[in-house]
PDB file of C-alpha atoms in Angstrom:
ATOM      1  CA  ALA A   1       0.000   0.000   0.000  1.00 77.00           C
ATOM      2  CA  GLN A   2       1.090   3.504  -0.696  1.00 87.00           C
ATOM      3  CA  THR A   3       1.819   5.967   2.087  1.00 94.00           C
ATOM      4  CA  VAL A   4       2.252   9.718   2.054  1.00 97.00           C
ATOM      5  CA  THR A   5       4.147  11.550   4.785  1.00 98.00           C
ATOM      6  CA  GLN A   6       4.142  15.231   5.570  1.00 98.00           C
ATOM      7  CA  SER A   7       6.649  15.767   8.358  1.00 97.00           C
ATOM      8  CA  GLN A   8       5.773  19.406   9.067  1.00 98.00           C
ATOM      9  CA  PRO A   9       2.555  19.683  11.107  1.00 97.00           C
ATOM     10  CA  GLU A  10       2.796  23.482  11.039  1.00 98.00           C
ATOM     11  CA  MET A  11       4.709  26.079   9.067  1.00 98.00           C
ATOM     12  CA  SER A  12       4.666  29.845   9.051  1.00 98.00           C
ATOM     13  CA  VAL A  13       5.834  32.464   6.586  1.00 98.00           C
ATOM     14  CA  GLN A  14       5.896  36.224   6.331  1.00 98.00           C
ATOM     15  CA  GLU A  15       3.749  37.802   3.671  1.00 98.00           C
ATOM     16  CA  ALA A  16       5.645  38.144   0.361  1.00 98.00           C
ATOM     17  CA  GLU A  17       8.228  35.565   1.419  1.00 98.00           C
ATOM     18  CA  THR A  18       8.730  32.043   0.099  1.00 98.00           C
ATOM     19  CA  VAL A  19       7.910  28.825   1.934  1.00 98.00           C
ATOM     20  CA  THR A  20       8.433  25.177   1.060  1.00 98.00           C
ATOM     21  CA  LEU A  21       6.226  22.362   2.303  1.00 98.00           C
ATOM     22  CA  SER A  22       7.669  18.864   2.355  1.00 98.00           C
ATOM     23  CA  CYS A  23       6.123  15.597   1.256  1.00 98.00           C
ATOM     24  CA  THR A  24       7.523  12.125   0.824  1.00 98.00           C
ATOM     25  CA  TYR A  25       5.747   9.022  -0.340  1.00 98.00           C
ATOM     26  CA  ASP A  26       6.307   5.351  -0.582  1.00 96.00           C
ATOM     27  CA  THR A  27       5.233   3.240  -3.536  1.00 94.00           C
ATOM     28  CA  SER A  28       6.430   0.354  -5.643  1.00 92.00           C
ATOM     29  CA  GLU A  29       4.618   1.658  -8.692  1.00 90.00           C
ATOM     30  CA  SER A  30       6.253   3.550 -11.529  1.00 89.00           C
ATOM     31  CA  ASP A  31       3.202   5.335 -12.870  1.00 90.00           C
ATOM     32  CA  TYR A  32       1.185   7.579 -10.597  1.00 93.00           C
ATOM     33  CA  TYR A  33       0.006  11.121  -9.956  1.00 94.00           C
ATOM     34  CA  LEU A  34       0.884  13.480  -7.133  1.00 96.00           C
ATOM     35  CA  PHE A  35      -1.184  16.412  -5.958  1.00 96.00           C
ATOM     36  CA  TRP A  36      -1.154  19.286  -3.533  1.00 98.00           C
ATOM     37  CA  TYR A  37      -4.517  20.341  -2.161  1.00 97.00           C
ATOM     38  CA  LYS A  38      -5.316  23.412  -0.104  1.00 97.00           C
ATOM     39  CA  GLN A  39      -8.024  23.380   2.555  1.00 97.00           C
ATOM     40  CA  PRO A  40      -8.804  26.856   3.926  1.00 96.00           C
ATOM     41  CA  PRO A  41     -10.937  27.396   7.052  1.00 93.00           C
ATOM     42  CA  SER A  42     -14.038  26.965   4.880  1.00 91.00           C
ATOM     43  CA  ARG A  43     -12.832  23.329   4.555  1.00 93.00           C
ATOM     44  CA  GLN A  44     -13.331  23.278   0.804  1.00 93.00           C
ATOM     45  CA  MET A  45     -10.696  21.123  -0.920  1.00 95.00           C
ATOM     46  CA  ILE A  46      -8.925  23.115  -3.618  1.00 95.00           C
ATOM     47  CA  LEU A  47      -6.500  21.543  -6.073  1.00 94.00           C
ATOM     48  CA  VAL A  48      -3.302  23.581  -6.104  1.00 97.00           C
ATOM     49  CA  ILE A  49      -1.062  21.618  -8.429  1.00 96.00           C
ATOM     50  CA  ARG A  50      -0.728  18.204 -10.056  1.00 95.00           C
ATOM     51  CA  GLN A  51       2.296  16.217 -11.250  1.00 96.00           C
ATOM     52  CA  GLU A  52       2.377  13.142 -13.451  1.00 93.00           C
ATOM     53  CA  ALA A  53       5.163  10.785 -12.430  1.00 94.00           C
ATOM     54  CA  TYR A  54       6.274  10.151 -16.005  1.00 92.00           C
ATOM     55  CA  LYS A  55       6.981  13.852 -16.504  1.00 92.00           C
ATOM     56  CA  GLN A  56      10.442  14.959 -15.470  1.00 89.00           C
ATOM     57  CA  GLN A  57       9.567  18.622 -15.646  1.00 94.00           C
ATOM     58  CA  ASN A  58       8.320  20.092 -12.393  1.00 96.00           C
ATOM     59  CA  ALA A  59       4.775  21.432 -12.495  1.00 96.00           C
ATOM     60  CA  THR A  60       4.149  25.127 -11.885  1.00 96.00           C
ATOM     61  CA  GLU A  61       0.966  27.126 -11.373  1.00 95.00           C
ATOM     62  CA  ASN A  62       1.612  30.834 -10.983  1.00 96.00           C
ATOM     63  CA  ARG A  63       3.179  31.270  -7.515  1.00 98.00           C
ATOM     64  CA  PHE A  64       3.081  27.554  -6.785  1.00 98.00           C
ATOM     65  CA  SER A  65       5.719  25.130  -7.976  1.00 98.00           C
ATOM     66  CA  VAL A  66       6.869  21.677  -7.025  1.00 98.00           C
ATOM     67  CA  ASN A  67      10.206  19.938  -6.706  1.00 98.00           C
ATOM     68  CA  PHE A  68       9.529  16.380  -7.816  1.00 97.00           C
ATOM     69  CA  GLN A  69      12.339  13.949  -7.096  1.00 97.00           C
ATOM     70  CA  LYS A  70      11.098  10.563  -8.298  1.00 96.00           C
ATOM     71  CA  ALA A  71      14.095   8.534  -7.184  1.00 95.00           C
ATOM     72  CA  ALA A  72      13.951  10.051  -3.718  1.00 96.00           C
ATOM     73  CA  LYS A  73      10.131   9.840  -3.674  1.00 97.00           C
ATOM     74  CA  SER A  74       9.902  13.448  -2.666  1.00 97.00           C
ATOM     75  CA  PHE A  75       7.342  16.028  -3.770  1.00 98.00           C
ATOM     76  CA  SER A  76       7.717  19.430  -2.110  1.00 98.00           C
ATOM     77  CA  LEU A  77       5.572  22.491  -2.731  1.00 98.00           C
ATOM     78  CA  LYS A  78       7.080  25.958  -2.979  1.00 98.00           C
ATOM     79  CA  ILE A  79       4.865  28.976  -2.505  1.00 98.00           C
ATOM     80  CA  SER A  80       6.453  32.200  -3.689  1.00 98.00           C
ATOM     81  CA  ASP A  81       5.368  35.713  -2.748  1.00 98.00           C
ATOM     82  CA  SER A  82       3.115  34.329  -0.017  1.00 98.00           C
ATOM     83  CA  GLN A  83      -0.225  36.020   0.464  1.00 98.00           C
ATOM     84  CA  LEU A  84      -2.604  36.109   3.415  1.00 97.00           C
ATOM     85  CA  GLY A  85      -5.049  34.051   1.388  1.00 97.00           C
ATOM     86  CA  ASP A  86      -2.534  31.228   1.207  1.00 98.00           C
ATOM     87  CA  ALA A  87      -3.137  30.467   4.874  1.00 98.00           C
ATOM     88  CA  ALA A  88      -4.695  27.010   4.982  1.00 98.00           C
ATOM     89  CA  MET A  89      -4.042  23.356   5.623  1.00 98.00           C
ATOM     90  CA  TYR A  90      -2.120  21.795   2.751  1.00 98.00           C
ATOM     91  CA  PHE A  91      -2.350  18.140   1.838  1.00 98.00           C
ATOM     92  CA  CYS A  92      -0.054  16.138  -0.364  1.00 98.00           C
ATOM     93  CA  ALA A  93      -1.813  13.269  -2.113  1.00 97.00           C
ATOM     94  CA  TYR A  94      -0.929  10.231  -4.204  1.00 95.00           C
ATOM     95  CA  ARG A  95      -3.008   8.466  -6.796  1.00 92.00           C
ATOM     96  CA  SER A  96      -2.096   5.282  -8.600  1.00 88.00           C
ATOM     97  CA  ALA A  97      -2.286   5.129 -12.367  1.00 84.00           C
ATOM     98  CA  ASN A  98      -2.182   1.329 -12.370  1.00 74.00           C
ATOM     99  CA  ALA A  99      -5.478   0.165 -13.837  1.00 67.00           C
ATOM    100  CA  GLY A 100      -5.119  -3.300 -12.381  1.00 62.00           C
ATOM    101  CA  GLY A 101      -4.376  -2.287  -8.830  1.00 57.00           C
ATOM    102  CA  THR A 102      -6.794  -2.261  -5.911  1.00 57.00           C
ATOM    103  CA  SER A 103      -5.888   1.347  -5.199  1.00 57.00           C
ATOM    104  CA  TYR A 104      -6.754   2.489  -8.712  1.00 64.00           C
ATOM    105  CA  GLY A 105      -8.228   5.964  -8.712  1.00 77.00           C
ATOM    106  CA  LYS A 106      -8.093   6.404  -4.935  1.00 86.00           C
ATOM    107  CA  LEU A 107      -6.358   9.357  -3.358  1.00 92.00           C
ATOM    108  CA  THR A 108      -4.038   8.723  -0.432  1.00 94.00           C
ATOM    109  CA  PHE A 109      -3.477  11.851   1.629  1.00 96.00           C
ATOM    110  CA  GLY A 110      -0.651  12.918   3.881  1.00 97.00           C
ATOM    111  CA  GLN A 111      -1.272  14.171   7.400  1.00 97.00           C
ATOM    112  CA  GLY A 112      -1.407  17.784   6.306  1.00 98.00           C
ATOM    113  CA  THR A 113       0.587  20.931   7.075  1.00 98.00           C
ATOM    114  CA  ILE A 114      -1.059  23.989   8.587  1.00 98.00           C
ATOM    115  CA  LEU A 115       0.399  27.092   6.959  1.00 98.00           C
ATOM    116  CA  THR A 116       0.156  30.439   8.728  1.00 98.00           C
ATOM    117  CA  VAL A 117       0.934  33.634   6.841  1.00 98.00           C
ATOM    118  CA  HIS A 118       2.005  36.625   8.947  1.00 97.00           C
ATOM    119  CA  PRO A 119       1.330  40.134   7.657  1.00 95.00           C
TER     120      PRO A 119
ATOM    121  CA  GLY B   1     -15.052  23.809 -13.993  1.00 67.00           C
ATOM    122  CA  ALA B   2     -16.729  20.690 -12.719  1.00 72.00           C
ATOM    123  CA  VAL B   3     -19.019  21.226  -9.756  1.00 90.00           C
ATOM    124  CA  VAL B   4     -19.930  18.823  -7.007  1.00 94.00           C
ATOM    125  CA  SER B   5     -22.749  19.797  -4.683  1.00 95.00           C
ATOM    126  CA  GLN B   6     -22.968  18.291  -1.226  1.00 96.00           C
ATOM    127  CA  HIS B   7     -26.024  18.675   0.964  1.00 96.00           C
ATOM    128  CA  PRO B   8     -26.625  19.471   3.757  1.00 97.00           C
ATOM    129  CA  SER B   9     -23.600  21.538   4.714  1.00 96.00           C
ATOM    130  CA  TRP B  10     -24.360  21.187   8.412  1.00 96.00           C
ATOM    131  CA  VAL B  11     -26.716  18.925  10.293  1.00 96.00           C
ATOM    132  CA  ILE B  12     -27.416  18.432  13.970  1.00 96.00           C
ATOM    133  CA  CYS B  13     -29.491  15.503  15.090  1.00 94.00           C
ATOM    134  CA  LYS B  14     -30.286  13.382  18.084  1.00 95.00           C
ATOM    135  CA  SER B  15     -28.484  10.191  18.937  1.00 96.00           C
ATOM    136  CA  GLY B  16     -30.156   7.151  17.444  1.00 96.00           C
ATOM    137  CA  THR B  17     -31.488   8.829  14.330  1.00 96.00           C
ATOM    138  CA  SER B  18     -30.312   8.245  10.767  1.00 96.00           C
ATOM    139  CA  VAL B  19     -28.870  11.005   8.633  1.00 97.00           C
ATOM    140  CA  LYS B  20     -28.568  11.092   4.853  1.00 97.00           C
ATOM    141  CA  ILE B  21     -25.942  13.167   3.031  1.00 97.00           C
ATOM    142  CA  GLU B  22     -26.230  13.752  -0.703  1.00 97.00           C
ATOM    143  CA  CYS B  23     -23.440  14.273  -3.204  1.00 96.00           C
ATOM    144  CA  ARG B  24     -24.347  15.441  -6.694  1.00 95.00           C
ATOM    145  CA  SER B  25     -22.239  16.076  -9.752  1.00 92.00           C
ATOM    146  CA  LEU B  26     -23.901  19.031 -11.431  1.00 92.00           C
ATOM    147  CA  ASP B  27     -22.248  19.231 -14.828  1.00 88.00           C
ATOM    148  CA  PHE B  28     -20.639  15.855 -15.479  1.00 87.00           C
ATOM    149  CA  GLN B  29     -21.370  12.176 -15.104  1.00 88.00           C
ATOM    150  CA  ALA B  30     -19.662  10.778 -12.045  1.00 87.00           C
ATOM    151  CA  THR B  31     -18.807   7.158 -12.677  1.00 86.00           C
ATOM    152  CA  THR B  32     -17.016   6.961  -9.350  1.00 89.00           C
ATOM    153  CA  MET B  33     -17.649   8.746  -6.095  1.00 92.00           C
ATOM    154  CA  PHE B  34     -15.592   8.702  -2.929  1.00 94.00           C
ATOM    155  CA  TRP B  35     -16.614   9.377   0.660  1.00 96.00           C
ATOM    156  CA  TYR B  36     -14.135  10.717   3.192  1.00 96.00           C
ATOM    157  CA  ARG B  37     -14.257  11.466   6.882  1.00 97.00           C
ATOM    158  CA  GLN B  38     -12.166  14.179   8.468  1.00 97.00           C
ATOM    159  CA  PHE B  39     -11.608  15.039  12.117  1.00 94.00           C
ATOM    160  CA  PRO B  40     -10.466  18.572  13.073  1.00 91.00           C
ATOM    161  CA  LYS B  41      -6.934  19.365  11.934  1.00 90.00           C
ATOM    162  CA  GLN B  42      -6.487  15.849  10.621  1.00 94.00           C
ATOM    163  CA  SER B  43      -6.265  14.308   7.193  1.00 96.00           C
ATOM    164  CA  LEU B  44      -9.036  12.943   5.019  1.00 96.00           C
ATOM    165  CA  MET B  45      -9.645   9.271   5.563  1.00 94.00           C
ATOM    166  CA  LEU B  46     -11.265   7.379   2.712  1.00 94.00           C
ATOM    167  CA  MET B  47     -14.334   5.513   3.889  1.00 96.00           C
ATOM    168  CA  ALA B  48     -15.598   3.963   0.676  1.00 94.00           C
ATOM    169  CA  THR B  49     -15.573   4.060  -3.084  1.00 92.00           C
ATOM    170  CA  SER B  50     -18.772   3.723  -5.070  1.00 90.00           C
ATOM    171  CA  ASN B  51     -19.251   3.089  -8.736  1.00 86.00           C
ATOM    172  CA  GLU B  52     -22.575   3.822 -10.372  1.00 83.00           C
ATOM    173  CA  GLY B  53     -24.838   0.804 -10.262  1.00 81.00           C
ATOM    174  CA  SER B  54     -22.519  -1.269  -8.088  1.00 83.00           C
ATOM    175  CA  LYS B  55     -22.127  -1.937  -4.400  1.00 86.00           C
ATOM    176  CA  ALA B  56     -19.708   0.339  -2.633  1.00 90.00           C
ATOM    177  CA  THR B  57     -16.259  -0.865  -1.687  1.00 92.00           C
ATOM    178  CA  TYR B  58     -15.512  -0.030   1.931  1.00 94.00           C
ATOM    179  CA  GLU B  59     -12.099   0.588   3.428  1.00 93.00           C
ATOM    180  CA  GLN B  60     -10.886  -1.634   6.195  1.00 93.00           C
ATOM    181  CA  GLY B  61     -12.408  -0.741   9.538  1.00 94.00           C
ATOM    182  CA  VAL B  62     -15.437   1.079   8.123  1.00 95.00           C
ATOM    183  CA  GLU B  63     -18.739  -0.462   9.190  1.00 94.00           C
ATOM    184  CA  LYS B  64     -20.855  -1.188   6.130  1.00 93.00           C
ATOM    185  CA  ASP B  65     -24.065  -1.388   8.133  1.00 94.00           C
ATOM    186  CA  LYS B  66     -23.362   1.901   9.874  1.00 96.00           C
ATOM    187  CA  PHE B  67     -22.450   3.880   6.770  1.00 97.00           C
ATOM    188  CA  LEU B  68     -24.769   2.979   3.907  1.00 96.00           C
ATOM    189  CA  ILE B  69     -23.692   4.217   0.501  1.00 94.00           C
ATOM    190  CA  ASN B  70     -25.870   4.277  -2.562  1.00 91.00           C
ATOM    191  CA  HIS B  71     -24.776   5.365  -6.034  1.00 89.00           C
ATOM    192  CA  ALA B  72     -27.934   4.828  -8.022  1.00 82.00           C
ATOM    193  CA  SER B  73     -27.275   7.278 -10.826  1.00 89.00           C
ATOM    194  CA  LEU B  74     -24.361   8.920 -12.593  1.00 89.00           C
ATOM    195  CA  THR B  75     -25.020  12.187 -10.801  1.00 92.00           C
ATOM    196  CA  LEU B  76     -25.985  11.189  -7.273  1.00 93.00           C
ATOM    197  CA  SER B  77     -24.462   9.270  -4.404  1.00 94.00           C
ATOM    198  CA  THR B  78     -25.785   9.217  -0.858  1.00 95.00           C
ATOM    199  CA  LEU B  79     -24.204   8.379   2.476  1.00 97.00           C
ATOM    200  CA  THR B  80     -26.589   7.400   5.255  1.00 97.00           C
ATOM    201  CA  VAL B  81     -25.266   7.283   8.793  1.00 97.00           C
ATOM    202  CA  THR B  82     -27.591   4.843  10.542  1.00 96.00           C
ATOM    203  CA  SER B  83     -28.416   4.989  14.238  1.00 95.00           C
ATOM    204  CA  ALA B  84     -25.967   7.833  14.662  1.00 95.00           C
ATOM    205  CA  HIS B  85     -24.115   8.313  17.926  1.00 95.00           C
ATOM    206  CA  PRO B  86     -21.942  11.181  19.206  1.00 95.00           C
ATOM    207  CA  GLU B  87     -18.786   9.391  18.065  1.00 95.00           C
ATOM    208  CA  ASP B  88     -20.058   9.629  14.485  1.00 96.00           C
ATOM    209  CA  SER B  89     -19.826  13.406  14.698  1.00 97.00           C
ATOM    210  CA  SER B  90     -17.321  14.499  12.084  1.00 96.00           C
ATOM    211  CA  PHE B  91     -16.829  16.296   8.793  1.00 97.00           C
ATOM    212  CA  TYR B  92     -17.795  14.176   5.790  1.00 98.00           C
ATOM    213  CA  ILE B  93     -16.591  15.036   2.289  1.00 97.00           C
ATOM    214  CA  CYS B  94     -17.509  13.474  -1.016  1.00 96.00           C
ATOM    215  CA  SER B  95     -15.647  13.646  -4.275  1.00 95.00           C
ATOM    216  CA  ALA B  96     -16.645  12.612  -7.761  1.00 92.00           C
ATOM    217  CA  ARG B  97     -14.769  11.579 -10.831  1.00 87.00           C
ATOM    218  CA  GLY B  98     -16.002  11.030 -14.349  1.00 79.00           C
ATOM    219  CA  GLY B  99     -14.760   8.847 -17.168  1.00 70.00           C
ATOM    220  CA  THR B 100     -11.383   7.220 -16.835  1.00 65.00           C
ATOM    221  CA  SER B 101      -9.278   7.241 -13.715  1.00 60.00           C
ATOM    222  CA  ASN B 102      -6.918   9.914 -14.998  1.00 68.00           C
ATOM    223  CA  GLN B 103      -9.751  12.381 -14.636  1.00 74.00           C
ATOM    224  CA  PRO B 104      -9.337  14.582 -11.561  1.00 80.00           C
ATOM    225  CA  GLN B 105     -11.504  14.205  -8.490  1.00 87.00           C
ATOM    226  CA  HIS B 106     -13.823  17.097  -7.757  1.00 91.00           C
ATOM    227  CA  PHE B 107     -14.716  17.662  -4.134  1.00 95.00           C
ATOM    228  CA  GLY B 108     -17.957  18.726  -2.524  1.00 95.00           C
ATOM    229  CA  ASP B 109     -17.876  21.378   0.182  1.00 95.00           C
ATOM    230  CA  GLY B 110     -18.397  18.846   2.951  1.00 96.00           C
ATOM    231  CA  THR B 111     -21.015  18.183   5.613  1.00 97.00           C
ATOM    232  CA  ARG B 112     -20.499  18.910   9.273  1.00 97.00           C
ATOM    233  CA  LEU B 113     -22.399  16.274  11.244  1.00 97.00           C
ATOM    234  CA  SER B 114     -23.074  16.815  14.929  1.00 97.00           C
ATOM    235  CA  ILE B 115     -24.831  14.124  16.932  1.00 96.00           C
ATOM    236  CA  LEU B 116     -26.238  15.197  20.300  1.00 94.00           C
TER     237      LEU B 116
END
């Protein structure tokens, strides 16, 4: 079974600064997807960024970028120019792309990191 | 973008009653829906996966008779918490996915369930 680990329960950053959230995962599969989701106090799950394992290029979405290290099974999220609205709980998630597996299509979430943004 | 509507957003009920939560995909056909449970400041725990027209597949440790899931159409799945007790109080979130598995999951806004 796949596992996702976020080792930082809480992080804080000053507005306009950069912060990196860590995520590691364990899998024996070669084809999968990785995601970062944001959950603000409203508790709505918002997709921040997605990475396909077969792509070597790191995904970017405006101020959000990832550092995907497949061999190390690491998938960190960098938030540049942090804004007050970035304050939320962030979840790293894994999804298998193996059509024959029992975990096909399911998302496995990490424990989450609470990000505080200071003005 | 794809929209998933979850209703009700908040429900309070007495211990021993049953509560039904609905999850609807508004602008796409959801072949698969997922139900999660989340405690405060914790992660989402998958409870079950349902495919339209089939019985739900429950995760280990989830009581099938306590949490009844129905996915009768391509746009609606329901979660019924039967004979609810205070320990069932939690935040429940559904997500829906259409087509093939490489399609993204779209999340509902969640339901806060409080059992008195």
